[in-house]
PDB file of C-alpha atoms in Angstrom:
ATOM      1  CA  UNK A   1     -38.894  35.212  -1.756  1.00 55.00           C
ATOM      2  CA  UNK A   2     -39.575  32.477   1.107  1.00 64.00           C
ATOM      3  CA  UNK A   3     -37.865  29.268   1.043  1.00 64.00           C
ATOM      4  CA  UNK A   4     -40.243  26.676   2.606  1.00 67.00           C
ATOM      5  CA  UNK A   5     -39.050  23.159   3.543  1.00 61.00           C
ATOM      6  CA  UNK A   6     -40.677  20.330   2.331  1.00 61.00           C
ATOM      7  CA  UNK A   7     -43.655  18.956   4.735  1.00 61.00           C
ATOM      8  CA  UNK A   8     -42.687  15.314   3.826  1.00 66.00           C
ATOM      9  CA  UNK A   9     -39.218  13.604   3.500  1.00 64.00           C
ATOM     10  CA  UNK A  10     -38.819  10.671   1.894  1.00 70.00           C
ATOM     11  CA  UNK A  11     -37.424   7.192   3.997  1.00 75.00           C
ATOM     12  CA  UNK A  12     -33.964   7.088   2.504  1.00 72.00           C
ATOM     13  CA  UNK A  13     -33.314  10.772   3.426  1.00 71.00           C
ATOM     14  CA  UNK A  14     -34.892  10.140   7.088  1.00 76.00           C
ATOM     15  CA  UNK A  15     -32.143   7.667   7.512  1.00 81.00           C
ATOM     16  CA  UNK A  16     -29.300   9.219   6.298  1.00 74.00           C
ATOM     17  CA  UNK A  17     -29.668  11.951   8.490  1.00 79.00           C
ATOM     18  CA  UNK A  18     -30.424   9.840  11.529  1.00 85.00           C
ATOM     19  CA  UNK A  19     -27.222   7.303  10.815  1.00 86.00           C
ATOM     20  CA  UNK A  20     -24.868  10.110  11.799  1.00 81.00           C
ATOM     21  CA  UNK A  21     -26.618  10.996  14.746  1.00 83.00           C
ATOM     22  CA  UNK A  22     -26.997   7.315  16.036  1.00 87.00           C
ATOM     23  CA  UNK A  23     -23.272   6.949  15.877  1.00 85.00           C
ATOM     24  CA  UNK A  24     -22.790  10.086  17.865  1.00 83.00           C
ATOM     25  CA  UNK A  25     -24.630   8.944  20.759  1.00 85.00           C
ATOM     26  CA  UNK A  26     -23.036   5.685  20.404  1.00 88.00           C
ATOM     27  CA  UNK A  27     -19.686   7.035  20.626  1.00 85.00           C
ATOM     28  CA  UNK A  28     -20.441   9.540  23.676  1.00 84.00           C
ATOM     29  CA  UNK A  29     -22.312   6.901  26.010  1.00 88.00           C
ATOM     30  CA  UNK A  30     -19.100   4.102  25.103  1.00 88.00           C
ATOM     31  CA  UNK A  31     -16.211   5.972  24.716  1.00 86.00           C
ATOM     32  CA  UNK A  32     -15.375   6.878  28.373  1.00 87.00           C
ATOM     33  CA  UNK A  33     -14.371  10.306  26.477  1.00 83.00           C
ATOM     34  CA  UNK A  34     -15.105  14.041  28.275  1.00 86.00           C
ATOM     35  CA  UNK A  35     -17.060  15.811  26.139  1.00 80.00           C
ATOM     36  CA  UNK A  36     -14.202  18.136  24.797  1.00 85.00           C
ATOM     37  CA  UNK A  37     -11.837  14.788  24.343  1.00 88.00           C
ATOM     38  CA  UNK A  38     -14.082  13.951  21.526  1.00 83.00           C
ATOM     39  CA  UNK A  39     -12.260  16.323  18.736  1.00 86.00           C
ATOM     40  CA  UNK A  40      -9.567  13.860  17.976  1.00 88.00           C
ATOM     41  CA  UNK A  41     -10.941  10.591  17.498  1.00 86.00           C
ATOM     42  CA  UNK A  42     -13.770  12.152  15.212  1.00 86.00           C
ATOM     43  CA  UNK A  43     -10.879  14.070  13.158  1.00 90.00           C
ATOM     44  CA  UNK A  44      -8.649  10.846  12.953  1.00 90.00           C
ATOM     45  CA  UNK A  45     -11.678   9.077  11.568  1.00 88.00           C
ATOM     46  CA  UNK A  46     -12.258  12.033   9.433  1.00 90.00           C
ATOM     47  CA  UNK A  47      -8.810  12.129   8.230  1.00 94.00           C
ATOM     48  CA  UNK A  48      -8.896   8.127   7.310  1.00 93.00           C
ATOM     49  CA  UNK A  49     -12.149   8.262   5.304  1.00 91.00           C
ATOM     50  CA  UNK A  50     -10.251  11.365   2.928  1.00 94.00           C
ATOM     51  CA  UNK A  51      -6.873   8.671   2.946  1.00 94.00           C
ATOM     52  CA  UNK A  52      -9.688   5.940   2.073  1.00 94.00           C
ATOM     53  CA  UNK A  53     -10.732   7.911  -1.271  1.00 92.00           C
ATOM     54  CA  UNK A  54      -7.482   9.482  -2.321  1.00 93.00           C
ATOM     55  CA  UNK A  55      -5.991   5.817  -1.964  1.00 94.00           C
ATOM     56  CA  UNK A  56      -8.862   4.461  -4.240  1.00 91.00           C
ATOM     57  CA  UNK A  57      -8.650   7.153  -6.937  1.00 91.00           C
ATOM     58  CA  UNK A  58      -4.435   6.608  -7.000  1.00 91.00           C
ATOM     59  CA  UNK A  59      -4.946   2.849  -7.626  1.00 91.00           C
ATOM     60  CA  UNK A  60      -7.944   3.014  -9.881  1.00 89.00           C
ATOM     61  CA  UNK A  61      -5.465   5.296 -11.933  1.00 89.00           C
ATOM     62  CA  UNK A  62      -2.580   3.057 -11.830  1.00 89.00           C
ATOM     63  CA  UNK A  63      -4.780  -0.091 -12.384  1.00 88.00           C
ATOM     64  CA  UNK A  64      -6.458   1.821 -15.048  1.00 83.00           C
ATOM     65  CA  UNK A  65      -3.058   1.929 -16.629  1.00 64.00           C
ATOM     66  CA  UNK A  66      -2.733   5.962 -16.708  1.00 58.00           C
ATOM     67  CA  UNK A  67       0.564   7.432 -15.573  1.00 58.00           C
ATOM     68  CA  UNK A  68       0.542   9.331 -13.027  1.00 56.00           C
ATOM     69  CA  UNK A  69       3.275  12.518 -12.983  1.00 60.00           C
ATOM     70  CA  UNK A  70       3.607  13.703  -9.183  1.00 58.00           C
ATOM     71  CA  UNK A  71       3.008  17.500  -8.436  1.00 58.00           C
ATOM     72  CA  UNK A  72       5.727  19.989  -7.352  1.00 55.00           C
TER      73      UNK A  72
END
C-alpha cells in the first residue's frame, strides 16, 4: 500500500500552514533573539494559549451553572 499526497490543496489549507511559518520568520528577523534563545518565548506563548482554553472551559462551566468538584 502507497500513500500518495494529494496533487492539489485547497486555499484555506495553503494558509493555515503558511500563517505559522510567517510568524516564525517574523519573530527571528525582530526579536534580536540567538537562534537557540528562541525556546522560551515560543514555550511561554505555548503555555498561555493551553491557560487561554482551560480558563474558557472553567468559566463556561461555572457560567453554565455546573459545579465543579476539584481533583485530588
Amino acid at each position: 500500500m502507497h500513500w500518495i499526497a494529494p496533487s492539489e490543496k485547497d486555499s484555506a489549507s495553503k494558509s493555515l500552514e503558511k500563517r505559522p511559518w510567517d510568524a516564525a520568520d517574523q519573530f527571528r528577523a525582530n526579536s534580536g533573539l540567538k537562534a537557540q534563545e528562541h525556546s522560551g518565548p515560543i514555550l511561554g506563548l505555548v503555555f498561555l494559549r493551553f491557560a487561554e482554553i482551560c480558563f474558557a472551559l472553567q468559566r463556561s462551566k461555572l457560567e453554565g451553572g455546573e459545579r465543579i468538584i476539584p481533583q485530588r
